Coordinates of C-alpha atoms and ligand atoms in Angstrom, one line a residue:
X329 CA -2.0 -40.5 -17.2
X330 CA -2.4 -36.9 -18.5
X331 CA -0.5 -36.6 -21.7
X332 CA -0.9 -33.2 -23.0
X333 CA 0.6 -29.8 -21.8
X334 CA -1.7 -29.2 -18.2
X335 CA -2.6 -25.8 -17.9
X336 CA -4.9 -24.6 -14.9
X337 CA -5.8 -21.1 -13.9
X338 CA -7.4 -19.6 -10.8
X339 CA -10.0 -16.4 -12.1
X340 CA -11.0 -15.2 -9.2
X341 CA -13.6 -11.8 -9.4
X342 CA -11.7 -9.1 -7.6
X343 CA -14.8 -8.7 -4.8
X344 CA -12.8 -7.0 -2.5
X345 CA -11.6 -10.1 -1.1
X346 CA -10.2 -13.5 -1.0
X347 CA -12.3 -16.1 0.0
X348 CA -11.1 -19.3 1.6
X349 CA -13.2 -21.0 -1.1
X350 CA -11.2 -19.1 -3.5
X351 CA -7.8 -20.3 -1.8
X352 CA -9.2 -23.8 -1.6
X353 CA -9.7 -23.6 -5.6
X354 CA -6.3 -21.8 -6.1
X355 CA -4.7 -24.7 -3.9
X356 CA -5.5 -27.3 -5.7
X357 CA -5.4 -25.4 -9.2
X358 CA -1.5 -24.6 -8.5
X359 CA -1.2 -28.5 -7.0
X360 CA -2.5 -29.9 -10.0
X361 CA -0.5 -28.1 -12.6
X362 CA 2.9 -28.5 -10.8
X363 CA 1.8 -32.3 -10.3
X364 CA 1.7 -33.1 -14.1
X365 CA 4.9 -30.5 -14.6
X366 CA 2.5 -27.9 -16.1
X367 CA 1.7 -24.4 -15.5
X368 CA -0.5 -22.8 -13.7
X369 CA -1.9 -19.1 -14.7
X370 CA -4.2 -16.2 -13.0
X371 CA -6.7 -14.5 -14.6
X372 CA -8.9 -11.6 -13.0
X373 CA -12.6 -11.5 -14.2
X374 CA -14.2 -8.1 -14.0
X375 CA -16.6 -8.2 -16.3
X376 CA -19.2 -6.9 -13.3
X377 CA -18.3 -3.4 -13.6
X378 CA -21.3 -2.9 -11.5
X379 CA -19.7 -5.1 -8.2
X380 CA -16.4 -3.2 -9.1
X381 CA -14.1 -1.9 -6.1
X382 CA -11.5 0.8 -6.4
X383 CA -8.1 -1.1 -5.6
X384 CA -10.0 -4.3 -5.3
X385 CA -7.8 -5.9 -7.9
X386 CA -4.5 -4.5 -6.0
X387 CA -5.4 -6.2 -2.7
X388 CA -6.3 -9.3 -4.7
X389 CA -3.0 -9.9 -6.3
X390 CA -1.6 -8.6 -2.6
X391 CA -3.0 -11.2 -0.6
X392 CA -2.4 -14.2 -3.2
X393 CA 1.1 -12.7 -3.1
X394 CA 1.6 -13.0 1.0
X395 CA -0.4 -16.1 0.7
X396 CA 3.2 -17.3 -1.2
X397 CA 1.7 -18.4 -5.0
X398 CA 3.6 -17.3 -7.7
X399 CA 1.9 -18.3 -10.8
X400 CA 3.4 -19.0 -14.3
X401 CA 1.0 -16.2 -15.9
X402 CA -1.2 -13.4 -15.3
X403 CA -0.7 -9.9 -13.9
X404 CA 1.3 -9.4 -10.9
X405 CA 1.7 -6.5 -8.6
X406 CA 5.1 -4.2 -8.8
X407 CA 5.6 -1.3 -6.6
X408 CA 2.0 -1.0 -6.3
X409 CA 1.5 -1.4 -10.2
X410 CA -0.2 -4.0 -12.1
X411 CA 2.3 -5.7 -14.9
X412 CA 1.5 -8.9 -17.2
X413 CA 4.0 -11.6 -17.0
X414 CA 3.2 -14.4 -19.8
X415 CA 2.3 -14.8 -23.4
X416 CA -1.6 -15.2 -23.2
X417 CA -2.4 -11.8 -21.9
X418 CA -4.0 -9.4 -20.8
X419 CA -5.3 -12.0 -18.2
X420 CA -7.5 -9.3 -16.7
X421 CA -11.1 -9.5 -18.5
X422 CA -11.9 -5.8 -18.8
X423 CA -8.9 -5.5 -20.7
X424 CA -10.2 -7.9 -23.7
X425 CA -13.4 -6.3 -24.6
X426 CA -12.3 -6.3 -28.6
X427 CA -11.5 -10.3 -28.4
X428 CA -15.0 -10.9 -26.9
X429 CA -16.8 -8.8 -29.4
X430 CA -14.8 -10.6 -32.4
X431 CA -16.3 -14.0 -31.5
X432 CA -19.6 -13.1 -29.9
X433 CA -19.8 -11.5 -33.9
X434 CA -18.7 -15.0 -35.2
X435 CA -21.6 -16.7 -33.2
X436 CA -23.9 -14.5 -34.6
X437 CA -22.5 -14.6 -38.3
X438 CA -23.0 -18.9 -37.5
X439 CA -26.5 -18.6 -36.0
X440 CA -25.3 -19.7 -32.8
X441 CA -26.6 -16.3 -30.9
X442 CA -29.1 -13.3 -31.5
X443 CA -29.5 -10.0 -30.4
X444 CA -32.2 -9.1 -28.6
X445 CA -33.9 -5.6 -28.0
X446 CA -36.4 -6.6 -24.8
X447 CA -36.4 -3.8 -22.4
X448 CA -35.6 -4.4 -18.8
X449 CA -39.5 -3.4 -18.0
X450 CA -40.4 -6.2 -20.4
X451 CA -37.8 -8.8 -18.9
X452 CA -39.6 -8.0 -15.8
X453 CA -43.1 -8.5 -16.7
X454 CA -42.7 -11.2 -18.3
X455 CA -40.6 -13.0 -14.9
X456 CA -43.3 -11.7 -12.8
X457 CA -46.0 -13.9 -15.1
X458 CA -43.4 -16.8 -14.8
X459 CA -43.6 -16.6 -11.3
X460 CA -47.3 -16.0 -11.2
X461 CA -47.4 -19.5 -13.1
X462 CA -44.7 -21.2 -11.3
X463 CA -42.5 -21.8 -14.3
X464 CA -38.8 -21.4 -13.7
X465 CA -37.9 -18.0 -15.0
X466 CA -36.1 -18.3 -18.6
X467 CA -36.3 -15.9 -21.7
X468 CA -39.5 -16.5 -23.8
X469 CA -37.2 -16.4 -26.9
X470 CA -39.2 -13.7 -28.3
X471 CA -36.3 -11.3 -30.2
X472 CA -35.1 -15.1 -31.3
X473 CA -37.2 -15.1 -34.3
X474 CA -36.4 -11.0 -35.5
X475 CA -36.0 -11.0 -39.5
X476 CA -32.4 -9.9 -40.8
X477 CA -34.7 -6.7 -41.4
X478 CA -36.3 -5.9 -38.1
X479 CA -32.8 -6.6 -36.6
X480 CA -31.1 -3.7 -38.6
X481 CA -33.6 -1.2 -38.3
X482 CA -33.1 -1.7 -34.4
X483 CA -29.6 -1.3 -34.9
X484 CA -29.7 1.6 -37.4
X485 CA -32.2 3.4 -34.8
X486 CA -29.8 2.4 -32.0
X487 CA -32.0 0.4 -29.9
X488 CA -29.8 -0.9 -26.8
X489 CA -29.4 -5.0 -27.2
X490 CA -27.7 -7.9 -25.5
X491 CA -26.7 -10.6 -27.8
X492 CA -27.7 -14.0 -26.4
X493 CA -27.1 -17.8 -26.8
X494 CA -29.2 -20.1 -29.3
X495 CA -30.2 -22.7 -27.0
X496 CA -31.0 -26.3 -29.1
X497 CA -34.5 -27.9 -28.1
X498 CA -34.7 -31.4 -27.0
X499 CA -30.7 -32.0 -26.5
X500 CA -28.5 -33.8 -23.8
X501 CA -25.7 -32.3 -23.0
X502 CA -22.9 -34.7 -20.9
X503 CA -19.5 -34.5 -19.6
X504 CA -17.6 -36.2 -17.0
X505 CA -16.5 -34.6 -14.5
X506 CA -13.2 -35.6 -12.5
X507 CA -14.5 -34.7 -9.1
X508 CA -18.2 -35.7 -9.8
X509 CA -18.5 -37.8 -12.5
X510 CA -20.6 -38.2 -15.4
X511 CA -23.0 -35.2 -15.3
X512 CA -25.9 -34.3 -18.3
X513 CA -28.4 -31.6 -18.7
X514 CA -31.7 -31.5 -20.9
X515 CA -30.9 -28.5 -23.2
X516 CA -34.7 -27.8 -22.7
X517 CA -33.9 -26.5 -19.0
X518 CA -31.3 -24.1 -20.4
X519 CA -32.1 -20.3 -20.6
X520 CA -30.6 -18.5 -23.7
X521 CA -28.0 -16.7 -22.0
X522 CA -26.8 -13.0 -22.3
X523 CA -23.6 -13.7 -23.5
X524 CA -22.8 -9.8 -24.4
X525 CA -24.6 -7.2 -22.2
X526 CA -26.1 -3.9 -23.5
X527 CA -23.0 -1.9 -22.1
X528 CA -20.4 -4.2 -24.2
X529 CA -19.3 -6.6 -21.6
X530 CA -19.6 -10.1 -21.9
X531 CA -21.2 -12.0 -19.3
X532 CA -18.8 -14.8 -17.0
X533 CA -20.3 -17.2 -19.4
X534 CA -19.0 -15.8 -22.6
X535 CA -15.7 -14.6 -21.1
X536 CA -14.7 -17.8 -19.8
X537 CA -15.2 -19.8 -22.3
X538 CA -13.5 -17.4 -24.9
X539 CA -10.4 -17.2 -22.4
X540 CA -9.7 -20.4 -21.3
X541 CA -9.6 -21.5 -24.9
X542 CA -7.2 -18.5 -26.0
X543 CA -5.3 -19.2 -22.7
X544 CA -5.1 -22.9 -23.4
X545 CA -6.6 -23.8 -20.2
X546 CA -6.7 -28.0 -20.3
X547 CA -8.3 -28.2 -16.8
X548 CA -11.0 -26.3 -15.3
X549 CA -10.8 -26.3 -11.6
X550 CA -13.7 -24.6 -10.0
X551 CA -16.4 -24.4 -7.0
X552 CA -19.2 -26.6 -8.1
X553 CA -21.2 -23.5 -8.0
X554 CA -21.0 -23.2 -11.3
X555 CA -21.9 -27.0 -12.1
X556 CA -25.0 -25.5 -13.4
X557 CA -23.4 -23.1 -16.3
X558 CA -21.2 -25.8 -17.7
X559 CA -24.0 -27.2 -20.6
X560 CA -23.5 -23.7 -21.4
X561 CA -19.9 -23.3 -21.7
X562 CA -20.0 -27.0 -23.5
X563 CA -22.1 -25.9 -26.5
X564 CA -20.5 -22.9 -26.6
X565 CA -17.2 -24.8 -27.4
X566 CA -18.9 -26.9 -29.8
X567 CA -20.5 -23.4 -31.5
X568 CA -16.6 -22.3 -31.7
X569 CA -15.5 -26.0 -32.8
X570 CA -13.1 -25.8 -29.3
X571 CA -11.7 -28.7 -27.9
X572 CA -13.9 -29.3 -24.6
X573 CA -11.5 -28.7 -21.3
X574 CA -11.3 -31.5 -18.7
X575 CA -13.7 -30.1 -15.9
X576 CA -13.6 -30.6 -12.2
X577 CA -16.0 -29.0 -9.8
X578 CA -15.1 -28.9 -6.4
X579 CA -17.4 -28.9 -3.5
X580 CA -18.1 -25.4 -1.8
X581 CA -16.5 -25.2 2.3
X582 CA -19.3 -25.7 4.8
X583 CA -19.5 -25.0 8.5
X584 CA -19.4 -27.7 11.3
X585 CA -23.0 -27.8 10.6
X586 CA -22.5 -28.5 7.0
X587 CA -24.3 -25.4 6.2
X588 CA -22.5 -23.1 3.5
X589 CA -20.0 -21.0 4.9
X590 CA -20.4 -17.2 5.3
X591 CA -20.2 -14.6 3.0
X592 CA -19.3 -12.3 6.4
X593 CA -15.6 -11.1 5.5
X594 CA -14.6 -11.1 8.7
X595 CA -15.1 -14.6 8.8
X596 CA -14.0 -16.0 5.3
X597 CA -11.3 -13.3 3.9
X598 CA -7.7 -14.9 3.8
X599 CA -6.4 -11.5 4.4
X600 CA -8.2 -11.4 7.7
X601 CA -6.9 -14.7 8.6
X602 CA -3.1 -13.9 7.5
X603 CA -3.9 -10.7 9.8
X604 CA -4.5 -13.0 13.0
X605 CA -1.5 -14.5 12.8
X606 CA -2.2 -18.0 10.7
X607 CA 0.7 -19.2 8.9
X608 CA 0.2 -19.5 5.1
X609 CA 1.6 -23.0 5.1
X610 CA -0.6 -23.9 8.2
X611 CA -4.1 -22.1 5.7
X612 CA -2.3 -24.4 2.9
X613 CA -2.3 -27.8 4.8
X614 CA -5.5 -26.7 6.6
X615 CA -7.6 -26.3 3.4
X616 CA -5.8 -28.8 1.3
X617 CA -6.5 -31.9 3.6
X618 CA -9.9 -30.7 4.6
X619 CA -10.9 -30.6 0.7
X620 CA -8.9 -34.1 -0.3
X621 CA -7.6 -37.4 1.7
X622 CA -4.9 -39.1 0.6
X623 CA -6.9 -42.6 1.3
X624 CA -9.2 -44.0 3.4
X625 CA -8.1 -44.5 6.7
X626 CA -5.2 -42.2 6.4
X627 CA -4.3 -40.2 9.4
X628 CA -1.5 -37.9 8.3
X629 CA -2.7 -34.1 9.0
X630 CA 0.6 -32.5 7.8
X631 CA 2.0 -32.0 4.7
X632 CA 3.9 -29.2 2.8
X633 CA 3.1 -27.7 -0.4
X634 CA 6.1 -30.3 -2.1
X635 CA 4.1 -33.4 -0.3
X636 CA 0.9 -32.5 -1.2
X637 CA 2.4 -31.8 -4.7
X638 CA 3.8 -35.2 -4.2
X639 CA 0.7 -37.5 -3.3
X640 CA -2.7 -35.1 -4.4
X641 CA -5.0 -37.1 -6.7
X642 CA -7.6 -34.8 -8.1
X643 CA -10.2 -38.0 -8.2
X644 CA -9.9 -38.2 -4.2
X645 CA -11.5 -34.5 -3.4
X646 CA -14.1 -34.4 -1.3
X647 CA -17.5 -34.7 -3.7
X648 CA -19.9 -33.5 -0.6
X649 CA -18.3 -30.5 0.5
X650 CA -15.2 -30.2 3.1
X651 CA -16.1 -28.6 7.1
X652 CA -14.3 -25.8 8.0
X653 CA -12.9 -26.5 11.4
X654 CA -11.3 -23.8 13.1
X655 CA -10.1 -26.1 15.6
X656 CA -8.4 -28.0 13.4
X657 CA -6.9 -24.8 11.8
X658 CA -5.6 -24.0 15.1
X659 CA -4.2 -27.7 15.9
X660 CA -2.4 -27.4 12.4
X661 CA -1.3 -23.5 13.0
X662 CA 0.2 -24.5 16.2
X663 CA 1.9 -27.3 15.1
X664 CA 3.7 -24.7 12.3
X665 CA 4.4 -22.4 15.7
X666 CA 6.0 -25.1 17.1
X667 CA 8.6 -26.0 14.2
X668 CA 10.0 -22.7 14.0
X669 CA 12.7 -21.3 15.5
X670 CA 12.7 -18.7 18.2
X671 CA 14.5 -16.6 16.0
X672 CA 12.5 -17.0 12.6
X673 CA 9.1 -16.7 14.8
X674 CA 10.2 -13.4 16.9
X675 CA 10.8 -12.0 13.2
X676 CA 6.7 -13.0 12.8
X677 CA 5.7 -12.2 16.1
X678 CA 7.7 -8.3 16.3
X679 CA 4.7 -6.6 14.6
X680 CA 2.1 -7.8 16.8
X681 CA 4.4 -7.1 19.8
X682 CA 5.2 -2.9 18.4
X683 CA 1.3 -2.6 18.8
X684 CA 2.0 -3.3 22.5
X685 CA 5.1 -1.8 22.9
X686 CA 6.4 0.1 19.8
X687 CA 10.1 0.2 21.4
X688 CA 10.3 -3.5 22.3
X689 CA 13.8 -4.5 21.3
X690 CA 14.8 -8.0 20.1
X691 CA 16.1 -9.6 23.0
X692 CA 13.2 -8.8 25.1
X693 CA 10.8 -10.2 22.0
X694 CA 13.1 -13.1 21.8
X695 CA 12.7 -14.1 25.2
X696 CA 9.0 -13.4 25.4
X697 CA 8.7 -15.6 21.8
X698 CA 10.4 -18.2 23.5
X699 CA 8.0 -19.2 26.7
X700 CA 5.1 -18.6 24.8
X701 CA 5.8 -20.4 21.5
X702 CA 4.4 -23.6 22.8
X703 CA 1.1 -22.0 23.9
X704 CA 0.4 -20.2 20.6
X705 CA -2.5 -20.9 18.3
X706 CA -1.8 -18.0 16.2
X707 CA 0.9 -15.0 16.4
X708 CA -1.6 -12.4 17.4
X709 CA -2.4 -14.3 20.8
X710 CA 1.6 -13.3 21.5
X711 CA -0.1 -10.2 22.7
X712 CA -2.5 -12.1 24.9
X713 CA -2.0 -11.8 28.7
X714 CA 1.9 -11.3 28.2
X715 CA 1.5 -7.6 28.7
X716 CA 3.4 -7.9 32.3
X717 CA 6.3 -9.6 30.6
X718 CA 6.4 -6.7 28.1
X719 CA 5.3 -3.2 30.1
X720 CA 6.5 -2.3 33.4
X721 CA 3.7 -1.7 35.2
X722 CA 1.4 -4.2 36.8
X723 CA -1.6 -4.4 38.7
X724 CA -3.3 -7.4 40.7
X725 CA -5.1 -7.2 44.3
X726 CA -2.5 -8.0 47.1
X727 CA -4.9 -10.6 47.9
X728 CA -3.8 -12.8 45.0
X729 CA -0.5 -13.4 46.4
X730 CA -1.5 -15.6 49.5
X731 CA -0.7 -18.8 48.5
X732 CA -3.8 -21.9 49.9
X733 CA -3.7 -21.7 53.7
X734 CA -1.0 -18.9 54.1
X735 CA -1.4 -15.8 55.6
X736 CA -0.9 -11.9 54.6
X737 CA 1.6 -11.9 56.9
X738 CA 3.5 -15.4 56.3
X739 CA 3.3 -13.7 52.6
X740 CA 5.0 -11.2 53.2
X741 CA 7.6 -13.1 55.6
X742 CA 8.5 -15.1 52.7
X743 CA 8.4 -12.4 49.8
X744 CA 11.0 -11.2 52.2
X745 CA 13.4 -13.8 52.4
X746 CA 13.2 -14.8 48.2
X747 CA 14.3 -10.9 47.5
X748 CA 17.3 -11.2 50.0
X749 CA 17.8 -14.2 47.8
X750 CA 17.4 -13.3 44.5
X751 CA 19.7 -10.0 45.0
X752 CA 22.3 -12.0 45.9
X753 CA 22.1 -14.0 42.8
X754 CA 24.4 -13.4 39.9
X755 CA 24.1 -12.0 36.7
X756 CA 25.2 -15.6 35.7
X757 CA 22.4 -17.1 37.1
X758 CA 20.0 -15.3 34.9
X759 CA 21.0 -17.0 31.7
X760 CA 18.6 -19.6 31.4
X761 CA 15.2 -19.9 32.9
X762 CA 16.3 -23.9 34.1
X763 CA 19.4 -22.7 35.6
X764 CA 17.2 -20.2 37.7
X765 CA 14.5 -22.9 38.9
X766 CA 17.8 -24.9 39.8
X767 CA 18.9 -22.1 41.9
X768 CA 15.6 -21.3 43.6
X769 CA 14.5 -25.0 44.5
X770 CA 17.8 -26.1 45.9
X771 CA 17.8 -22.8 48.1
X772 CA 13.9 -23.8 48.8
X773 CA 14.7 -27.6 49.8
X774 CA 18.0 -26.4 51.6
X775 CA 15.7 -24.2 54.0
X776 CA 12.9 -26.8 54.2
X777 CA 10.6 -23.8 52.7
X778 CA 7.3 -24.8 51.2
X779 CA 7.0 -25.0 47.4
X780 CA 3.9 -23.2 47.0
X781 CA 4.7 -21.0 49.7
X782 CA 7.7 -19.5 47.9
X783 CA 6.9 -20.1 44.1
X784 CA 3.4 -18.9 44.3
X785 CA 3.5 -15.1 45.6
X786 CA 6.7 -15.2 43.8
X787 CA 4.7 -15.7 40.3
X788 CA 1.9 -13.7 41.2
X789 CA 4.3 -10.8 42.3
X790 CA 6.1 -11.0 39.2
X791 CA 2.8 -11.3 36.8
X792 CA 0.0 -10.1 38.8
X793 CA -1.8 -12.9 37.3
X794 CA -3.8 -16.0 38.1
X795 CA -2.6 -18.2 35.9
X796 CA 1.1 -17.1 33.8
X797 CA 3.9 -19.2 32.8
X798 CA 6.4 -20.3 35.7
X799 CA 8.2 -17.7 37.7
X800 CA 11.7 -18.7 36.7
X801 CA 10.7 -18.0 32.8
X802 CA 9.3 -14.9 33.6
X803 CA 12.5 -13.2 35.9
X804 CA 14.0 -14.5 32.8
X805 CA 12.7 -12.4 30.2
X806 CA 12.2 -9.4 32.9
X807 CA 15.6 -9.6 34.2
X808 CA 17.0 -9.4 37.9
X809 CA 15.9 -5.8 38.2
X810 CA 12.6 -6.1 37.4
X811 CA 12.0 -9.0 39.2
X812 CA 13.6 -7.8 42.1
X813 CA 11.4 -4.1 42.0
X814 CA 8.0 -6.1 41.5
X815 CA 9.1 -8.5 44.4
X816 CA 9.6 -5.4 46.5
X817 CA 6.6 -3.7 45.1
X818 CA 4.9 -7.1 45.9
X819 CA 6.0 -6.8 50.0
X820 CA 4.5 -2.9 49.8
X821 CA 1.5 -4.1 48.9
X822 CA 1.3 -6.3 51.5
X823 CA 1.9 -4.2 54.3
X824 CA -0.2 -1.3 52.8
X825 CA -3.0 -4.2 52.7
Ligands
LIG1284 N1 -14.9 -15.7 -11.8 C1 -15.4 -16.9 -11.3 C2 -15.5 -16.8 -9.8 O1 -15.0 -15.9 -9.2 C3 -14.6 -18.0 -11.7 C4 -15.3 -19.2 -12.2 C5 -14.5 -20.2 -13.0 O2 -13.4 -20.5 -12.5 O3 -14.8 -20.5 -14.1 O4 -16.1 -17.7 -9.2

């Protein structure tokens, strides 16, 4: 049981985009904190100014915002602006230079760190002998022994420095991690890391460490890509005399293949898939139940944000990595099609359907939402072969219309017959799509008419397609007028043919 006040944050680097390893780590960041009744904060780290994007950080906080997360703390977009909700801020990086440089100064003033003056070109020699020699490249610790002199001439003559970290010789460093276990490191394999860079920033490793102390982080949920750079964050809390976070490293998203996944936007960006037409809560479930199980054996696949809240254990997350299935997305994002109403998933579907047909009006989109709910993966395929239930015209070869063994001629007999039919029909008759099929097969049976005869060119007249949904849905949503014009157009054809 977790006594103390939990407090997670997500800090994502605003790249441009939000990865769905990002989300994955955000997920379970936000479960964990509202799990224990604690809080869960954001925090941007820009500390790359080189990587930096104009509006990068604005489409950050945009998409975590349409993703649904609100956060306890941490900035938050208003009209466009970026404002600071909570006590522990600024939660963006760049914005804390002057706390950074306060305790990189205090590591200094306890021996802890150094400055060093190496050039760039000398950095690069002396990687290119490591490599020469096979040794794993690491900072030969040269500017480590400087005398309190040499150091201030340097800095009187304004030589450009970096400040790095005093790694000990010959130490283990251990933790244990929730996800992984217990975990140690030789100190001896430990570089002496830039902790303030010659321009001022601090490095991740600096800036992390410094925050999530100030911010009263208590658990450290992130990708197990930085596994490596936690002996560093450790003796840098014991250097500051921090209490050490709880830790839990979560294992990166991998294809089918189990390679790692992408780094192409268009394949991993959250915004791209909210742009497709995934549901958030269907991107939620997805990721959630790929990363964690709620025991073995276990076959539920859907759960809410308030069950997953409910039954997540932090100790069952996947330790080898969770596959990204898009088929299983799609299984999960149709089964979140499904359980809407027509009404709420018209209101979803209506942008997709303007790029079609900018006029549509609601009733049409209602009707069209309704025979294709069942078949959708994701809202963008509403505009998939339904443009003849949405535009006027259509075009097919007459050919299409001859249903098996029938003839141009039988067609067009038929065609014939159904419109004499249908124009008689009432206005009444058009209220449901099941009350229509009622009407047509009765008046089918009661003339001993084959099915296929009548309900094939009847389809293909009114879709102009091979395969469509059944003719009664679609004179439902194009109405007695239309259907009756594209059963007339349909008989033109044939005798032009
Ligand atoms: N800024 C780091 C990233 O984007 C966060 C690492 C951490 O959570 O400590 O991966």
């Amino acid at each position: 049981m977790i006594k103390k006040q939990v407090r997670t944050r997500f800090a994502p680097s605003p790249t441009g985009y939000l990865h769905v390893g990002g989300l994955e780590i955000m997920i379970f960041a936000y479960i964990f904190a509202k799990q224990n009744k604690g809080e869960f904060l954001l925090r941007i780290e820009d500390t790359d100014k080189k990587r930096e994007l104009p509006g990068a950080k604005e489409a950050l906080l945009q998409t975590i915002a349409n993703m649904g997360f609100v956060y306890d703390e941490g900035p938050i977009l208003k009209n466009g602006k970026i404002e600071t909700k909570g006590k522990f801020g600024p939660y963006i990086q760049s914005e804390r230079l002057d706390i950074y440089q306060k305790y990189v100064r205090e590591l200094i003033n306890n021996g802890h760190a150094y400055y060093c003056f190496c050039t760039p070109e000398r950095l690069d020699t002396m990687r290119g002998e490591q490599q020469k020699n096979n040794q794993p490249p690491k900072y030969d610790r040269t500017c480590r022994n400087l005398t309190a002199q040499e150091i201030q001439a340097n800095l009187d003559t304004k030589v450009p420095y970096v400040i790095r970290m005093k790694i000990p010789d010959n130490e283990t460093v251990t933790f244990n991690d929730l996800i992984k276990g217990d975990i140690s490191f030789n100190s001896n394999d430990i570089d002496d890391q830039v902790l303030l860079k010659s321009d001022g920033y601090p490095t991740y490793h600096l800036a992390v460490v410094v925050d999530d102390h100030l911010m009263q982080i208590s658990h450290v949920i992130r990708g197990d890509d930085w596994l490596s750079s936690t002996p560093k964050h450790l003796l840098l809390y014991k250097y500051f005399d921090w209490k050490i976070p709880y830790f839990a490293h979560l294992s990166l998203l991998l294809n089918t293949d189990r390679t790692k996944l992408s780094k192409r936007k268009g394949d991993v960006a959250v915004e791209d898939f909210l742009q497709k037409g995934y549901l958030k809560e269907a991107l939620i479930n997805f990721i959630a139940t790929i990363g964690w199980n709620e025991e073995a054996g276990n076959e539920q696949e859907i759960y809410s944000l308030e069950d997953l809240i409910k039954k997540f254990d932090i100790t069952r997350l996947s330790k080898s990595g969770a596959i990204f299935n898009l088929e299983k997305l799609d299984w999960i994002n149709s089964h979140y099609i499904r359980a809407k109403t027509v009404k709420e998933l018209t209101g979803l579907c209506l942008p997709y359907l303007k790029q079609v047909k900018p006029d549509i009006t609601q009733n049409l989109a209602e009707k069209v939402v309704a025979i294709e709910q069942e078949r959708l993966k994701k809202l963008e395929d509403i505009n998939q072969n339904t443009n003849f239930l949405i535009n006027d015209e259509i075009t097919y070869q007459p050919e299409l219309l001859v249903w098996k063994k029938s003839t141009l001629s039988q067609t067009k007999e038929n065609l014939g017959k159904l419109i004499i039919f249908i124009q008689d029909l009432k206005n009444s008759d058009y209220k449901t799509a099941k009350g229509l099929e009622e009407k047509v097969i009765t008046w089918i049976k009661e003339n001993n008419y084959g099915v296929g005869d009548m309900l094939w060119p009847m389809r293909v007249a009114l879709s102009g397609q091979q395969n469509s949904p059944s003719p009664f849905e679609i004179a439902w949503v194009i109405g007695k007028e239309t259907t009756v014009k594209r059963i007339s157009m349909a008989i033109s054809n044939l005798k032009s043919s």
